[in-house]
CSV table of C-alpha atoms in Angstrom, one decimal:
chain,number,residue,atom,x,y,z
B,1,UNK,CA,0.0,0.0,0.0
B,2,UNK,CA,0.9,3.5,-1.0
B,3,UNK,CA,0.5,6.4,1.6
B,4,UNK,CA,-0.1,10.3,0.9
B,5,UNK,CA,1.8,11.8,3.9
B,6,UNK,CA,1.6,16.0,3.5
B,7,UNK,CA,2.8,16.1,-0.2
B,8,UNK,CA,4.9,12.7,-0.5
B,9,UNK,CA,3.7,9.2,-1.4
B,10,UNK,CA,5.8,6.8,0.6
B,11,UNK,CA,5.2,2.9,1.5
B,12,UNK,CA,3.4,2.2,4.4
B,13,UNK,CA,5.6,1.2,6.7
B,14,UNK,CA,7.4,4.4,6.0
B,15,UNK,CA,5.0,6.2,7.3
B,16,UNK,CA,4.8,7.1,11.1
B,17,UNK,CA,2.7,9.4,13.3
B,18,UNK,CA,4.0,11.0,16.6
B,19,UNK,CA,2.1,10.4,19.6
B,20,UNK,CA,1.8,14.0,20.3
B,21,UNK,CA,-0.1,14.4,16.6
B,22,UNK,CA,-3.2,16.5,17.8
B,23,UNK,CA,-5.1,13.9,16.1
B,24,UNK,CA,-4.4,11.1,17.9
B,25,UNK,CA,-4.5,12.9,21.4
B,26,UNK,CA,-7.6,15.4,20.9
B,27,UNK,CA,-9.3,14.2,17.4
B,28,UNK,CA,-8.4,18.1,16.6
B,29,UNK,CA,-8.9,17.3,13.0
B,30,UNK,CA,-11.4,16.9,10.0
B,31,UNK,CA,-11.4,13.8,7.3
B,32,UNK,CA,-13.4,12.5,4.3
B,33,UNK,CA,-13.8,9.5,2.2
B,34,UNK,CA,-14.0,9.7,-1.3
B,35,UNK,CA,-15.5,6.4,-3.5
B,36,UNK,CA,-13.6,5.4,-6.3
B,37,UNK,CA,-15.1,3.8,-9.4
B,38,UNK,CA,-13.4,2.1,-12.0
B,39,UNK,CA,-10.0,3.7,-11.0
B,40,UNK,CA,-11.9,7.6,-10.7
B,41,UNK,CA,-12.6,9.9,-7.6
B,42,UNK,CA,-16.2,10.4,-7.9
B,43,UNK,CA,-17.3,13.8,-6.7
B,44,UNK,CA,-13.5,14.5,-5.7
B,45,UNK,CA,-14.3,18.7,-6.2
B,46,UNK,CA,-16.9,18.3,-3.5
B,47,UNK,CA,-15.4,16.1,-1.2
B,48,UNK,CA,-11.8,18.3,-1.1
B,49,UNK,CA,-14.1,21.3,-1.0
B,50,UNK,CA,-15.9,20.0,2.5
B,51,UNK,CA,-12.4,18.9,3.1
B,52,UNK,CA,-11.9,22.8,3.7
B,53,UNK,CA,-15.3,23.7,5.0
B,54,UNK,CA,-14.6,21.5,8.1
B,55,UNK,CA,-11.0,22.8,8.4
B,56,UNK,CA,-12.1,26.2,8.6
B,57,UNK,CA,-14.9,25.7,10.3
B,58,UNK,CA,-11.7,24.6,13.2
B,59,UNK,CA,-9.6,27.2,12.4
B,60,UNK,CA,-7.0,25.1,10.7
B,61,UNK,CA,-5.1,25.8,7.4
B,62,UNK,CA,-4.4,23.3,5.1
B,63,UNK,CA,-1.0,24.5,3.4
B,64,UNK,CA,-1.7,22.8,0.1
B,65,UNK,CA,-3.8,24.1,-2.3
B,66,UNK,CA,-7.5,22.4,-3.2
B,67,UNK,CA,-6.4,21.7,-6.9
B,68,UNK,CA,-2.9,20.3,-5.5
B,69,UNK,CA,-4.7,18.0,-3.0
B,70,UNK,CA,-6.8,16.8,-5.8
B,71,UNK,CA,-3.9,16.1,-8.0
B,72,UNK,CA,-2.7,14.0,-5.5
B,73,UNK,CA,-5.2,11.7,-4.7
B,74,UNK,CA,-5.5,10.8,-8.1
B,75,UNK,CA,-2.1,10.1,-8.0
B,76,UNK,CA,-2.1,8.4,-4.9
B,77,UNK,CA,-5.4,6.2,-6.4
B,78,UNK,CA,-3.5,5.7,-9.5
B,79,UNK,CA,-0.1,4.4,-7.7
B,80,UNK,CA,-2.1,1.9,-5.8
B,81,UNK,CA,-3.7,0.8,-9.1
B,82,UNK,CA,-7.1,1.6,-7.3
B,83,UNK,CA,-10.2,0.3,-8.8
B,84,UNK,CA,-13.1,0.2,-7.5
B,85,UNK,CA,-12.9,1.3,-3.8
B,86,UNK,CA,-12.3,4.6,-1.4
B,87,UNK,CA,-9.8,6.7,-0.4
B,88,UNK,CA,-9.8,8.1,3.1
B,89,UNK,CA,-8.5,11.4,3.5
B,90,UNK,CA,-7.8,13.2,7.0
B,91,UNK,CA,-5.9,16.4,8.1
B,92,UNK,CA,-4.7,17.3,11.2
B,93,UNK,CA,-3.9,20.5,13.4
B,94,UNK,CA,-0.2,18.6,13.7
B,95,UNK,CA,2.2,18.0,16.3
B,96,UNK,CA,3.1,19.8,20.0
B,97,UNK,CA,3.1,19.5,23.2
B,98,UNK,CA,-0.1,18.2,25.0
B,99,UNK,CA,-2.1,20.5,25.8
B,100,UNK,CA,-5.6,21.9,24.9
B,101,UNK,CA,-4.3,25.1,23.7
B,102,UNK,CA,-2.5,25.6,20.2
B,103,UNK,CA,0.6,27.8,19.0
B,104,UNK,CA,-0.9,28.7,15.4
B,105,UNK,CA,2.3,27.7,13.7
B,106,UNK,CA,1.8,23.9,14.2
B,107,UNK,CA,2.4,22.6,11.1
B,108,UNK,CA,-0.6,20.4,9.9
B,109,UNK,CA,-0.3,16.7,8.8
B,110,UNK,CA,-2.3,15.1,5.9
B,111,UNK,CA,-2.6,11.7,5.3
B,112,UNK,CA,-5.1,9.4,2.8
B,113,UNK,CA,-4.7,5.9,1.7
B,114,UNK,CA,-7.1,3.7,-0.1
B,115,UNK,CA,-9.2,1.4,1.6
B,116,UNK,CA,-10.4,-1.6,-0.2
B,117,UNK,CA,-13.9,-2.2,-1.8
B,118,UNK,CA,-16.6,-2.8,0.4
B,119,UNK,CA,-19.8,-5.0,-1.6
B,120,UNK,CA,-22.9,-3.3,-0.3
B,121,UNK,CA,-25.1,-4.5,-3.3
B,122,UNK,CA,-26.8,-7.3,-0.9
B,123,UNK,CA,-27.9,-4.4,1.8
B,124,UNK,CA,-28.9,-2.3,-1.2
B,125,UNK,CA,-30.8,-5.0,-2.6
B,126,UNK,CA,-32.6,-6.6,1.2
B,127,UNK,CA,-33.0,-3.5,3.0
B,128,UNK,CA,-31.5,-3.0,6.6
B,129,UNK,CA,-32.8,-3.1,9.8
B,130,UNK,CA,-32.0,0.4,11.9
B,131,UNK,CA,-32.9,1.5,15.6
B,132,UNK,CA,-33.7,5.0,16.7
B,133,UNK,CA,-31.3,6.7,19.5
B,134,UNK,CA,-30.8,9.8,21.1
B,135,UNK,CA,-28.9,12.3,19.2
B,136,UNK,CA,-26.5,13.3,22.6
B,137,UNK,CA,-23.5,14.6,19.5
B,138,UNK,CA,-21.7,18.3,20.0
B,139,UNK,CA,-23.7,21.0,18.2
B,140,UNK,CA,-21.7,21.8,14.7
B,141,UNK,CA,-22.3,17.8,12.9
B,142,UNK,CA,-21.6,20.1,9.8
B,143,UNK,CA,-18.3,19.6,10.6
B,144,UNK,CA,-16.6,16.1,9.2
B,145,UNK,CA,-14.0,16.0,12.9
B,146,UNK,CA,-12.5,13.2,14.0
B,147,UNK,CA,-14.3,13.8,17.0
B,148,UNK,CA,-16.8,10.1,16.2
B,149,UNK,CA,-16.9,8.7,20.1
B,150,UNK,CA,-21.1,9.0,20.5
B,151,UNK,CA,-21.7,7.7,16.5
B,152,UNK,CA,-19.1,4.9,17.0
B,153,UNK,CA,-21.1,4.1,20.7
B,154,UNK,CA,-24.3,3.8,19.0
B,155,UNK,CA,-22.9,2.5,15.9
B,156,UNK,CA,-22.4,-0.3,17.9
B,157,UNK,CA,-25.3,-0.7,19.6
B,158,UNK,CA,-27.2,-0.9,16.4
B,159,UNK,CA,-25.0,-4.2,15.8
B,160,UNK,CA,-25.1,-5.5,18.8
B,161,UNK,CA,-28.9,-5.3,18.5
B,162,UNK,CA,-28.8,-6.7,14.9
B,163,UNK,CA,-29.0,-3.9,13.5
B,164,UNK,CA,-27.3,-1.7,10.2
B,165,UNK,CA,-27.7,1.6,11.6
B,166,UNK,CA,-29.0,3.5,13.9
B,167,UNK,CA,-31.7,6.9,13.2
B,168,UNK,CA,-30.6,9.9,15.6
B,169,UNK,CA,-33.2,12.0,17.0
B,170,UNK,CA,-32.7,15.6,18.6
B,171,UNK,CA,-35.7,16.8,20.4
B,172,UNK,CA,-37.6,14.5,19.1
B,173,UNK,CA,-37.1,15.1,15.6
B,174,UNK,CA,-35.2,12.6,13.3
B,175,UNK,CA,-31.3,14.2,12.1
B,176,UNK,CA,-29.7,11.5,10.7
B,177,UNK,CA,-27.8,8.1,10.8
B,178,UNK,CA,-25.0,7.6,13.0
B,179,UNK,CA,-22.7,7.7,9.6
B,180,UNK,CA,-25.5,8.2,7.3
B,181,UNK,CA,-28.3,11.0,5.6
B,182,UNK,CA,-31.8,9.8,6.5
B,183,UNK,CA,-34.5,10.2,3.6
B,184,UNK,CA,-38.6,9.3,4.5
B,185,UNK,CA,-41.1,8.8,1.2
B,186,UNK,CA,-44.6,9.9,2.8
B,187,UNK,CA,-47.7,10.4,0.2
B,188,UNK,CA,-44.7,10.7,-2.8
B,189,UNK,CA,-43.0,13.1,-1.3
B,190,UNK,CA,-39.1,13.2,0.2
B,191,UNK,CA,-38.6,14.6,3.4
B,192,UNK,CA,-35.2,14.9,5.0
B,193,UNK,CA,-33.5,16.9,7.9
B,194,UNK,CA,-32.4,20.6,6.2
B,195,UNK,CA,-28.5,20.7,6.2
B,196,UNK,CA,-27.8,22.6,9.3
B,197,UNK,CA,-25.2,22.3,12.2
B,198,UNK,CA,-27.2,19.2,13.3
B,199,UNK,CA,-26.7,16.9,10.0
B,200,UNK,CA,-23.2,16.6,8.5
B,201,UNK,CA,-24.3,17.7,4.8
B,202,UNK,CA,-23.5,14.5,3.3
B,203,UNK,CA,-22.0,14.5,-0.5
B,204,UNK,CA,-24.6,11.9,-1.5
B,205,UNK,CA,-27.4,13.9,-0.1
B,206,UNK,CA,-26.2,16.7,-1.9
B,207,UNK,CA,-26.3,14.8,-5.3
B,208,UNK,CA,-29.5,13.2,-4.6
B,209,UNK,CA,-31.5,16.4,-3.9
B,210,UNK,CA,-30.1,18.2,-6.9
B,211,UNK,CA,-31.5,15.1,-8.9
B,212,UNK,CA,-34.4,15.3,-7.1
B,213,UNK,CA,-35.1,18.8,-8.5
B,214,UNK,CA,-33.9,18.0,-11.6
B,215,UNK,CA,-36.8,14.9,-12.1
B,216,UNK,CA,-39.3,17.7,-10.5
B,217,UNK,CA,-39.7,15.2,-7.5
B,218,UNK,CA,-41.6,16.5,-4.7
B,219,UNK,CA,-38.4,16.9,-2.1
B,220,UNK,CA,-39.2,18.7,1.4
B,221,UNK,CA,-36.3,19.8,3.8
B,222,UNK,CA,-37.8,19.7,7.3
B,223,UNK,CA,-37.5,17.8,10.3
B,224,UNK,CA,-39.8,15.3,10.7
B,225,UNK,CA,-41.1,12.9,14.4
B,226,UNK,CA,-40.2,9.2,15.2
B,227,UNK,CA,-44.2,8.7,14.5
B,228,UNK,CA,-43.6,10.1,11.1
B,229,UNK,CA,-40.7,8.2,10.5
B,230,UNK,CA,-42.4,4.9,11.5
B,231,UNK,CA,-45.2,5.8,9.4
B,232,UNK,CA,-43.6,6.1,6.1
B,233,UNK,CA,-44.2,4.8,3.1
B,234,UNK,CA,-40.5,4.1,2.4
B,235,UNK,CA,-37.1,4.9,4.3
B,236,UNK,CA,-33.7,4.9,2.8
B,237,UNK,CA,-30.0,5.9,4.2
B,238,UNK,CA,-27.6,7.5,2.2
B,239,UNK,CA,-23.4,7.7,2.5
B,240,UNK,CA,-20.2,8.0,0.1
B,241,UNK,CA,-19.7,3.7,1.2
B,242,UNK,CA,-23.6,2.5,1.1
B,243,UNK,CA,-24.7,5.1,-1.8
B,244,UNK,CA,-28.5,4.2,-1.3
B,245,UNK,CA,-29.9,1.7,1.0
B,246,UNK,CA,-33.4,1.1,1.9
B,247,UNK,CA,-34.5,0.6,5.6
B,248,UNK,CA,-36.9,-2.2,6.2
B,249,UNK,CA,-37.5,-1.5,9.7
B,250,UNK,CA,-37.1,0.3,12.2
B,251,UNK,CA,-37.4,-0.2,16.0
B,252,UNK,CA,-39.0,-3.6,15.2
B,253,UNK,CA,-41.6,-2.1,13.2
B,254,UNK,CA,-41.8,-3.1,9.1
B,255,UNK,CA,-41.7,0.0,7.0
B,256,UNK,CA,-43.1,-1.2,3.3
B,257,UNK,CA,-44.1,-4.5,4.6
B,258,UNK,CA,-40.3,-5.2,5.6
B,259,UNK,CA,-39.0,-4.9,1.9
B,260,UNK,CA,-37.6,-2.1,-0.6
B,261,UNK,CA,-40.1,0.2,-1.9
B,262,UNK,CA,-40.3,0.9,-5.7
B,263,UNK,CA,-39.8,4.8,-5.1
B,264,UNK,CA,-36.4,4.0,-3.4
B,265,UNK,CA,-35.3,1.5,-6.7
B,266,UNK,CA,-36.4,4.6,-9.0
B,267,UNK,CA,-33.8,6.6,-6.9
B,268,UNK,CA,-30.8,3.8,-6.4
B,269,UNK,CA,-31.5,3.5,-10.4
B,270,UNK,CA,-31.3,7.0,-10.9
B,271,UNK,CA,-27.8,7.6,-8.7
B,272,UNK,CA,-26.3,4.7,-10.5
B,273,UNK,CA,-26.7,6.0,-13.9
B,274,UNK,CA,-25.6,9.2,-12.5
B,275,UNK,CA,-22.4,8.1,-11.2
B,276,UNK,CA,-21.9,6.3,-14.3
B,277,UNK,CA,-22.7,9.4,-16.6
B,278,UNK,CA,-20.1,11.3,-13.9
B,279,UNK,CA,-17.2,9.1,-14.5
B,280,UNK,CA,-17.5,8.9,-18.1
B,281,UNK,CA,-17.4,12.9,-18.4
């Protein structure tokens, strides 16, 4: 495996972090995870660009320019003769003494690799199961951090109760997956949470809505209750890794009947012949 480390490409075992990396001691960073198909970043522009986004939103300065980060993730995909697959990308503030204070001439570290194809076309095609949890995350989930302790915790109590994901809700209103966008079909319409600081504004949800508009879909950005959500006609996820997946049910109860809806194979249809039409141009 090939490693991007700041502006160099080195072997992986060539590559080592300092224990006093701000990253590994605070999560004082921000990351992203770019799909690769047939050997091509998709969305790579939007991706870097959030890339950014977070890191400002945190006051750090990435010392490579967007277009130059690009450059090199194609050439990092290329060198590891990538595929099909992802690269995951993540900057930090860099290394000093610990402390939660910061001298603003730490010198930030970037790092990506590629991390091998995951097969989500059996999810895709089933449905998943997903429970509903408290959303107890920091206020500004616009930001991509490294900061992941509460979605990891009830990442994994979604597994442990069988489960793909877990549905956050914040005052009773549903935000989002614990890694994922959450979409509800009620009476043909879309509804999802409005990209504020309580969703991360994910790339896929970004793509989605604009082809929502573009088919003249009916597509409403509000925040919707755990009685509308179990209610729905159809409930999907969406994420870089899963693309679109439908949910099935949710806290034991069947959305659909327990299987796929057709409106949610109209839109997994739809994104795949949009990635494909993305790659090609």
């Amino acid at each position: 495996m090939k490693v991007l480390f700041n502006r160099e490409i080195l072997e992986k075992s060539e590559v080592t972090i300092d224990m006093e990396d701000r990253g590994y001691q605070f999560g004082d960073g921000v990351y992203e995870v770019v799909n690769v198909y047939n050997g091509i970043a998709f969305t790579l522009v939007e991706h870097v660009d959030r890339l950014y986004r977070s890191a400002e939103e945190i006051r750090l300065n990435i010392p490579i320019e967007r277009e130059e980060v690009q450059q090199l993730i194609i050439r990092l995909i290329n060198e590891n003769n990538v595929k099909n697959g992802s690269i995951y990308l993540q900057i930090t503030r860099g290394v000093a003494p610990r402390k939660h204070q910061y001298d603003s001439k730490i010198k930030p570290l970037l790092v990506a690799y590629p991390l091998p194809f995951s097969d989500v076309s059996n999810v895709q095609q089933q449905g998943v199961k997903a429970i509903t949890a408290e959303d107890l995350r920091w206020l500004r989930c616009d930001i991509k951090s490294l900061n992941l302790l509460y979605n990891i915790m009830i990442k994994q109590e979604a597994h442990e109760q069988g489960a793909y994901e877990a549905i956050l809700l914040r005052d009773g209103q549903v935000t989002e997956g614990s890694s994922s966008n959450i979409f509800i079909v009620k009476d043909d319409t879309i509804y999802t949470h409005p990209a504020n600081n309580y969703i991360l504004n994910g790339i896929t949800r970004i793509k989605l809505l604009q082809l929502f508009h573009q088919k003249e879909w009916k597509i409403k950005e509000q925040p919707v209750s755990k009685q509308f959500l179990l209610s729905a006609d159809e409930v999907f996820l969406t994420s870089t890794t899963n693309e679109v997946v439908p949910i099935t049910m949710i806290d034991e109860v069947k959305i659909n009947d327990g299987k796929p809806g057709s409106f949610t194979r109209k839109i997994q249809q739809a994104f795949t012949e949009l990635v494909k039409e993305e790659i090609r141009g």
